[in-house]
mmCIF file of C-alpha atoms in Angstrom:
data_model
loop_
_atom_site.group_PDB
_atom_site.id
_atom_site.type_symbol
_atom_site.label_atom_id
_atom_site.label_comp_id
_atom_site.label_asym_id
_atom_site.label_seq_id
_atom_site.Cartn_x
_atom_site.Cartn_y
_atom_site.Cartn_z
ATOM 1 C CA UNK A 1059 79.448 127.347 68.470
ATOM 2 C CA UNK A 1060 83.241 128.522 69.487
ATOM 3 C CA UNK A 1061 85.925 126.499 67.946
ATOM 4 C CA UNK A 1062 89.433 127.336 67.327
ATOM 5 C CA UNK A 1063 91.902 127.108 64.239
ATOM 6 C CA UNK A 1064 95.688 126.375 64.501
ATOM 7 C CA UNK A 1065 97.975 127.397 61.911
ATOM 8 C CA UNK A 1066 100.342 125.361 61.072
ATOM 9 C CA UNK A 1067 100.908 121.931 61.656
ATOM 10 C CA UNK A 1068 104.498 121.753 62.536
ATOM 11 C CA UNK A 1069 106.568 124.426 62.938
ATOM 12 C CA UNK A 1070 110.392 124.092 63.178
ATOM 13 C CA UNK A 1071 112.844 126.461 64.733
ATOM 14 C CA UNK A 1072 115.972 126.291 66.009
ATOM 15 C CA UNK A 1073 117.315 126.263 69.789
ATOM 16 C CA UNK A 1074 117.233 129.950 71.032
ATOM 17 C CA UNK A 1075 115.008 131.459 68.312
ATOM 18 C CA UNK A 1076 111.871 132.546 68.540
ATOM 19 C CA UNK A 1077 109.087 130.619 69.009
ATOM 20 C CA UNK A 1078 105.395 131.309 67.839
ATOM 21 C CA UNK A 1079 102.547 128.984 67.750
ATOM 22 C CA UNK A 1080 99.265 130.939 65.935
ATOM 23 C CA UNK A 1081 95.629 129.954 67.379
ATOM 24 C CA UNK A 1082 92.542 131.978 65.902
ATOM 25 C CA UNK A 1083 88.938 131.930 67.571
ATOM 26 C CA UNK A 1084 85.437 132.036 66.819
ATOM 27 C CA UNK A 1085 83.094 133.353 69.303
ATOM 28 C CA UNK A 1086 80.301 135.031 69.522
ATOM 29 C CA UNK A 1087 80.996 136.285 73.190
ATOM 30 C CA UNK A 1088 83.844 137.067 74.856
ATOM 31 C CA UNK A 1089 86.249 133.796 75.024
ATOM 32 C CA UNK A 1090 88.237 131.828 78.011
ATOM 33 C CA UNK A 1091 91.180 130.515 75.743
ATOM 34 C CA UNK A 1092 93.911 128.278 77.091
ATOM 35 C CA UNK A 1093 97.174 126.608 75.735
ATOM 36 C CA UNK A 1094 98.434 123.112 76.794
ATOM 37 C CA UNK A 1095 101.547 121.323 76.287
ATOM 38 C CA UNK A 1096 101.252 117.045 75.413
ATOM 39 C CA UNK A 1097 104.769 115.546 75.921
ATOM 40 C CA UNK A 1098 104.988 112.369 74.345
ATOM 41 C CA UNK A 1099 102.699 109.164 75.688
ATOM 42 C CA UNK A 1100 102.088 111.741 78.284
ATOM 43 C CA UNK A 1101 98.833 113.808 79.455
ATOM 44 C CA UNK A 1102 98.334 117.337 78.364
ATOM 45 C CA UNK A 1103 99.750 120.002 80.784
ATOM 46 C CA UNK A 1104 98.105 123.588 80.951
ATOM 47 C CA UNK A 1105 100.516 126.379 79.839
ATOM 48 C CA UNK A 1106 98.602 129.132 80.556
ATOM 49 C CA UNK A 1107 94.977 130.308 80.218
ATOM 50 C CA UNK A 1108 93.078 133.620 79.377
ATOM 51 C CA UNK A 1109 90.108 134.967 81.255
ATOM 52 C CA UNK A 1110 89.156 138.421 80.550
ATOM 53 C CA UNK A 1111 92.117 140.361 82.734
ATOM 54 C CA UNK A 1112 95.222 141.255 81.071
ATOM 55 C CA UNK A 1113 95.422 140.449 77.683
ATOM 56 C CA UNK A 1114 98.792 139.100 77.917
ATOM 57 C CA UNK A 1115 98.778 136.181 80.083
ATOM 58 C CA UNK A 1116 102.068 134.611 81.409
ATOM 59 C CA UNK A 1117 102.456 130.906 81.785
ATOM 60 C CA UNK A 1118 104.786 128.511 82.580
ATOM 61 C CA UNK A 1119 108.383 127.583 80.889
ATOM 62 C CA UNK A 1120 108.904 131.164 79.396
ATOM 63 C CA UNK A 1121 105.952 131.436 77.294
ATOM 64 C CA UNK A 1122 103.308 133.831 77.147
ATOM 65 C CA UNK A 1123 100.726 134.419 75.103
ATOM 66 C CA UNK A 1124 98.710 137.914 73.939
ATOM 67 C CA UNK A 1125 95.175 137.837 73.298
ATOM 68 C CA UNK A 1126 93.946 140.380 70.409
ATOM 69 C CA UNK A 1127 90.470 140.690 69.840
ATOM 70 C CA UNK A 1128 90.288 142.678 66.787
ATOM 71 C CA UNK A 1129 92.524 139.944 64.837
ATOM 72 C CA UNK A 1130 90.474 137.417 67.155
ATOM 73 C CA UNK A 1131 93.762 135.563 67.684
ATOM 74 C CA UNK A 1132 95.524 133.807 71.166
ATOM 75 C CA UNK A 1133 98.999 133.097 69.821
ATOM 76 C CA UNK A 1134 101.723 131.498 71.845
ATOM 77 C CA UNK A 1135 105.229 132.714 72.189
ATOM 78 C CA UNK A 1136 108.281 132.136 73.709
ATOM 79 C CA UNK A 1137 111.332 134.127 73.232
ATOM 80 C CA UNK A 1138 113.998 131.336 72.935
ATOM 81 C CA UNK A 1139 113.499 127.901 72.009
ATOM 82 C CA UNK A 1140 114.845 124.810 74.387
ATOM 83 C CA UNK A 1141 115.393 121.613 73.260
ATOM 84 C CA UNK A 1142 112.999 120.602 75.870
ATOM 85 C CA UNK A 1143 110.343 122.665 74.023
ATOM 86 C CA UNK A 1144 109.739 119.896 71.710
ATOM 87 C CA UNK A 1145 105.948 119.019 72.265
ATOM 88 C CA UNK A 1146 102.762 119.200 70.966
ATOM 89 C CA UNK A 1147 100.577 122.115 71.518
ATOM 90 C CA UNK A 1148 97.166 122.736 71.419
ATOM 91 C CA UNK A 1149 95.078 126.002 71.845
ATOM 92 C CA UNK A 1150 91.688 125.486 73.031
ATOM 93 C CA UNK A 1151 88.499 127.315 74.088
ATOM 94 C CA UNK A 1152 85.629 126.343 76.712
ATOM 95 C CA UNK A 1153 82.234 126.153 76.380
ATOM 96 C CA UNK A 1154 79.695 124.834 78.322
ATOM 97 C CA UNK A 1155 82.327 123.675 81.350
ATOM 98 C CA UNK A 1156 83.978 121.357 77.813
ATOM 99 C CA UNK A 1157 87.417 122.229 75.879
ATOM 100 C CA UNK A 1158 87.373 122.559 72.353
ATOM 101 C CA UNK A 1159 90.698 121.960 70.964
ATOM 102 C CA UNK A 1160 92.754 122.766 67.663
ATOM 103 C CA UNK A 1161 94.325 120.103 65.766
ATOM 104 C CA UNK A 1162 97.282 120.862 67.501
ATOM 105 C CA UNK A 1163 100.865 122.199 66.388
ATOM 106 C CA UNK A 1164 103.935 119.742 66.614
ATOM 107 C CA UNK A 1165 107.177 121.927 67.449
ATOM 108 C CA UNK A 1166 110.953 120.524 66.749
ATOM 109 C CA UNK A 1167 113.283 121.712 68.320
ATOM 110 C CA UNK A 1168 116.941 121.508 65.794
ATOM 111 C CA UNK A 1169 120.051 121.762 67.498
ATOM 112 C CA UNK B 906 96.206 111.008 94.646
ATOM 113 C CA UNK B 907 98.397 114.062 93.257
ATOM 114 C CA UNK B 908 97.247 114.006 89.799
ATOM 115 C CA UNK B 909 94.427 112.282 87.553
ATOM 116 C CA UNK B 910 95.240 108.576 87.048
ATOM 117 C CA UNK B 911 94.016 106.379 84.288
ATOM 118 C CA UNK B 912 94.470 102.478 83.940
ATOM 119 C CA UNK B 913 95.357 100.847 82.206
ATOM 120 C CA UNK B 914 97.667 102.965 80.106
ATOM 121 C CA UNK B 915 97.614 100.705 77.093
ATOM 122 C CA UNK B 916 94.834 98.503 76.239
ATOM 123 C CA UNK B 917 94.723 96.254 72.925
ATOM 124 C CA UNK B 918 91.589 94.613 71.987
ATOM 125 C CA UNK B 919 90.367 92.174 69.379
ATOM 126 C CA UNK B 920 87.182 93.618 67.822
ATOM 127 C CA UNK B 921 84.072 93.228 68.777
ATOM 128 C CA UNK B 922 85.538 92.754 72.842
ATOM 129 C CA UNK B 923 84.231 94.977 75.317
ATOM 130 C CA UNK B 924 86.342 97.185 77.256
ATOM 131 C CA UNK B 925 86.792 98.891 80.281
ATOM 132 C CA UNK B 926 88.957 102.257 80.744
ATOM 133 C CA UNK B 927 89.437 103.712 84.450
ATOM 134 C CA UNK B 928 90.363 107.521 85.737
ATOM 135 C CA UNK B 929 90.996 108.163 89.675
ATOM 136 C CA UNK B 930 90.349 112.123 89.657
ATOM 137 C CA UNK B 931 92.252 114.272 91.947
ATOM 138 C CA UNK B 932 91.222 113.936 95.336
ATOM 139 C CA UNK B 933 88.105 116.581 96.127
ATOM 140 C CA UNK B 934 87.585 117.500 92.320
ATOM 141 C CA UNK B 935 84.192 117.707 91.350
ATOM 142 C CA UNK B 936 84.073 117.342 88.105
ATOM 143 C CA UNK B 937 85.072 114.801 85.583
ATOM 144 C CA UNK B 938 85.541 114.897 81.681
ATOM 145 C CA UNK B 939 86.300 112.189 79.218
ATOM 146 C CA UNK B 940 87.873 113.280 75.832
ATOM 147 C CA UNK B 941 88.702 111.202 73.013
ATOM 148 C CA UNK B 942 92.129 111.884 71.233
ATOM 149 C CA UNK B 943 92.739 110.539 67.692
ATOM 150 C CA UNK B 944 95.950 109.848 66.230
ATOM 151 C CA UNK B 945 97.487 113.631 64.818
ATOM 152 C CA UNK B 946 94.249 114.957 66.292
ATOM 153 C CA UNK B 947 93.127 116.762 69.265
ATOM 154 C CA UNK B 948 91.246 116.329 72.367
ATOM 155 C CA UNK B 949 87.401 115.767 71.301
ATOM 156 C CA UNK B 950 85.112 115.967 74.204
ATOM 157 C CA UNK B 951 83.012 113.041 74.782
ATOM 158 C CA UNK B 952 81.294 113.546 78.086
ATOM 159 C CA UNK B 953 81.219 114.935 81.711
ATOM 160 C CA UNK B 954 80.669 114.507 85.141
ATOM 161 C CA UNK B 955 79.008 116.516 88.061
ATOM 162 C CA UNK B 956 79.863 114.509 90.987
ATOM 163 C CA UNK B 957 78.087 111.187 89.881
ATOM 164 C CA UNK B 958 75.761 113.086 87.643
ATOM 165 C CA UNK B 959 76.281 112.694 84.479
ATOM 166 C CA UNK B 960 75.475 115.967 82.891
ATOM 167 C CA UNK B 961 76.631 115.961 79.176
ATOM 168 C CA UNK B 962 76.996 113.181 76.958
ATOM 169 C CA UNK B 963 76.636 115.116 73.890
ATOM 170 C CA UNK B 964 80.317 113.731 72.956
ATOM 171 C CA UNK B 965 79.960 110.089 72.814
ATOM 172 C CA UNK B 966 79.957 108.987 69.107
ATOM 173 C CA UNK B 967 77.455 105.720 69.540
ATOM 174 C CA UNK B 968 75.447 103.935 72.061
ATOM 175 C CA UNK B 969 78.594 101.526 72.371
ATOM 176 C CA UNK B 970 80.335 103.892 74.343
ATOM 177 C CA UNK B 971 79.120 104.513 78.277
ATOM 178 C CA UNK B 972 80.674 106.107 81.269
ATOM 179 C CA UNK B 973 79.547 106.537 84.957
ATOM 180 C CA UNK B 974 80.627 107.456 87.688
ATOM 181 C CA UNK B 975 78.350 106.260 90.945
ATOM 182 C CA UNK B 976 79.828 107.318 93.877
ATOM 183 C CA UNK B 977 81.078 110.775 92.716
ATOM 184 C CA UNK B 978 84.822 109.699 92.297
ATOM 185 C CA UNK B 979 86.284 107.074 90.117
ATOM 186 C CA UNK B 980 84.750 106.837 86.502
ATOM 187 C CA UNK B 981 84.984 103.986 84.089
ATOM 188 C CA UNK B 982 84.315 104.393 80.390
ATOM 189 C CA UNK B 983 82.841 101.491 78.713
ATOM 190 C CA UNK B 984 83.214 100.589 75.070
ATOM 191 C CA UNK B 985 81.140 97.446 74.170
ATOM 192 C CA UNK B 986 81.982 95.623 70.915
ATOM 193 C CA UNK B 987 85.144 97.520 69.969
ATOM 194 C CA UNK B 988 85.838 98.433 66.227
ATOM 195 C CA UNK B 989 88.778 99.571 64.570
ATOM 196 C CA UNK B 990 87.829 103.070 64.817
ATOM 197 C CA UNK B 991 87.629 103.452 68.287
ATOM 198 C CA UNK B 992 91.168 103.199 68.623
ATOM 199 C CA UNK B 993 92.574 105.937 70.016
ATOM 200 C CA UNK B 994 93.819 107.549 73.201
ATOM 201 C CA UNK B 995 91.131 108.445 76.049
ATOM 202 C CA UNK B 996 91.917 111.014 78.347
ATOM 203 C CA UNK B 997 90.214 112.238 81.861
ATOM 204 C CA UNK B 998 89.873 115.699 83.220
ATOM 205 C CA UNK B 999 88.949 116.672 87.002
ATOM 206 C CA UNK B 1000 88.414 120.251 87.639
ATOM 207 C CA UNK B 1001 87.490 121.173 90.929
ATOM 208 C CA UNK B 1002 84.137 122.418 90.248
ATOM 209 C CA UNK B 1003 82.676 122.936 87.102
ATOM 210 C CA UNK B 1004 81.924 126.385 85.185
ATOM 211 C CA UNK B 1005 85.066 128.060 82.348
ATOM 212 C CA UNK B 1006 87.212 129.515 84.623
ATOM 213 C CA UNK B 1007 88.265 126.479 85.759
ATOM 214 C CA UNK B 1008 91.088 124.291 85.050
ATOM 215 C CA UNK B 1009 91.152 121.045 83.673
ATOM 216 C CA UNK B 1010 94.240 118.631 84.706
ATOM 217 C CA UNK B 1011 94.327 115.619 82.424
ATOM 218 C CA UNK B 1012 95.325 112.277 83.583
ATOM 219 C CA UNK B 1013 98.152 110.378 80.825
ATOM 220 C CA UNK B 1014 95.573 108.719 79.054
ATOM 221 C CA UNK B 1015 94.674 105.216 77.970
ATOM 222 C CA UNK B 1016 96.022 104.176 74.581
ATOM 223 C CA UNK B 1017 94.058 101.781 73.069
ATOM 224 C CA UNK B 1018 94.159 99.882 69.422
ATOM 225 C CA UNK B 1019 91.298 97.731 68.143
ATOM 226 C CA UNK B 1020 92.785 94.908 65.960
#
């Protein structure tokens, strides 16, 4: 069975540093890995996904994310944090047509 | 409709009450997915949709719990004599067909607490 393993909680940063959000696989074949966004009381919201082209996959709001198979990691970046960053984040992988999430990372945002 | 819509958005039953979650898919999307979301948690599948086929219900944690979806569009998720540990929030997913490639757009969810 695939699942996938979020390091990390929370993670804190400050607005316009660095943000990374770590996500490690298991699979025994070749994995479709994806990273949403949950705003508060709200739905989650698809970042960006991974499908066996480019291994570093662009997505929406400035972050991007590089898939490595020999560390068998999807981690999530963005080069300067917002405010309007703050959000839960989950990395997830498919299976069978169903999403298998993380626990999830909660990122604050300090001013 | 232009996203996935779910009613109600908060729902609080007394336990052992039966309830009744909804989720309007996007228009034309042929597949549907129910995932449970515990508090601090994420997303746990609980079952899915083919048009009105139900095709996995692998997910659902009792015989309590029971979705359909008869005419191939709206779905209702049923939880019959509600406990305390079904409280949670209860997201849908349409995708417009099924297989991994595609993507699946959540509705908000239904938040519902079990007192």
């Amino acid at each position: 069975a695939q699942s996938v393993t979020q390091l990390g909680s929370h993670v804190s940063v400050s607005e316009g540093a660095l943000v990374l959000l770590r996500c490690n696989y298991s699979s025994s074949v070749p994995p479709y890995l994806f990273w949403y966004v949950q705003y508060p009381n709200q739905g989650l919201q698809l970042l960006l996904k991974y499908t066996s082209a480019a291994t570093l996959v662009k997505g929406i709001n400035g972050f991007e994310a590089e898939f490595k198979k020999s560390e068998t990691s999807f981690h999530l970046t963005k080069p300067s944090a917002h405010m309007s960053d703050a959000a839960e984040y989950f990395c997830a992988v498919i299976q069978g047509g169903k999403l298998i999430f993380g626990q999830g990372t909660e990122l604050s945002v300090k001013p | 409709g232009a996203g996935v819509s779910q009613s109600p958005r908060y729902k609080v039953a007394k336990r052992g009450q039966d309830v009744a979650l909804r989720c309007d898919p996007i228009s034309g999307h042929v597949s549907l997915f129910w995932y449970q979301q515990a508090l601090g948690q994420g997303p746990e599948f609980l079952t899915y949709f083919q048009n009105e086929a139900q095709l996995d219900k692998s997910g659902l944690p009792s015989d309590r719990f029971f979705a359909e979806r008869p005419e191939g569009s709206v779905s209702t998720l049923k939880i019959q004599r509600t406990q305390q540990e079904d409280s949670a929030v209860y997201l849908c997913a349409s995708s417009l067909t099924g297989g991994n490639k595609n993507i699946q757009y959540f509705g908000a969810g239904t938040r519902l607490s079990v007192l």
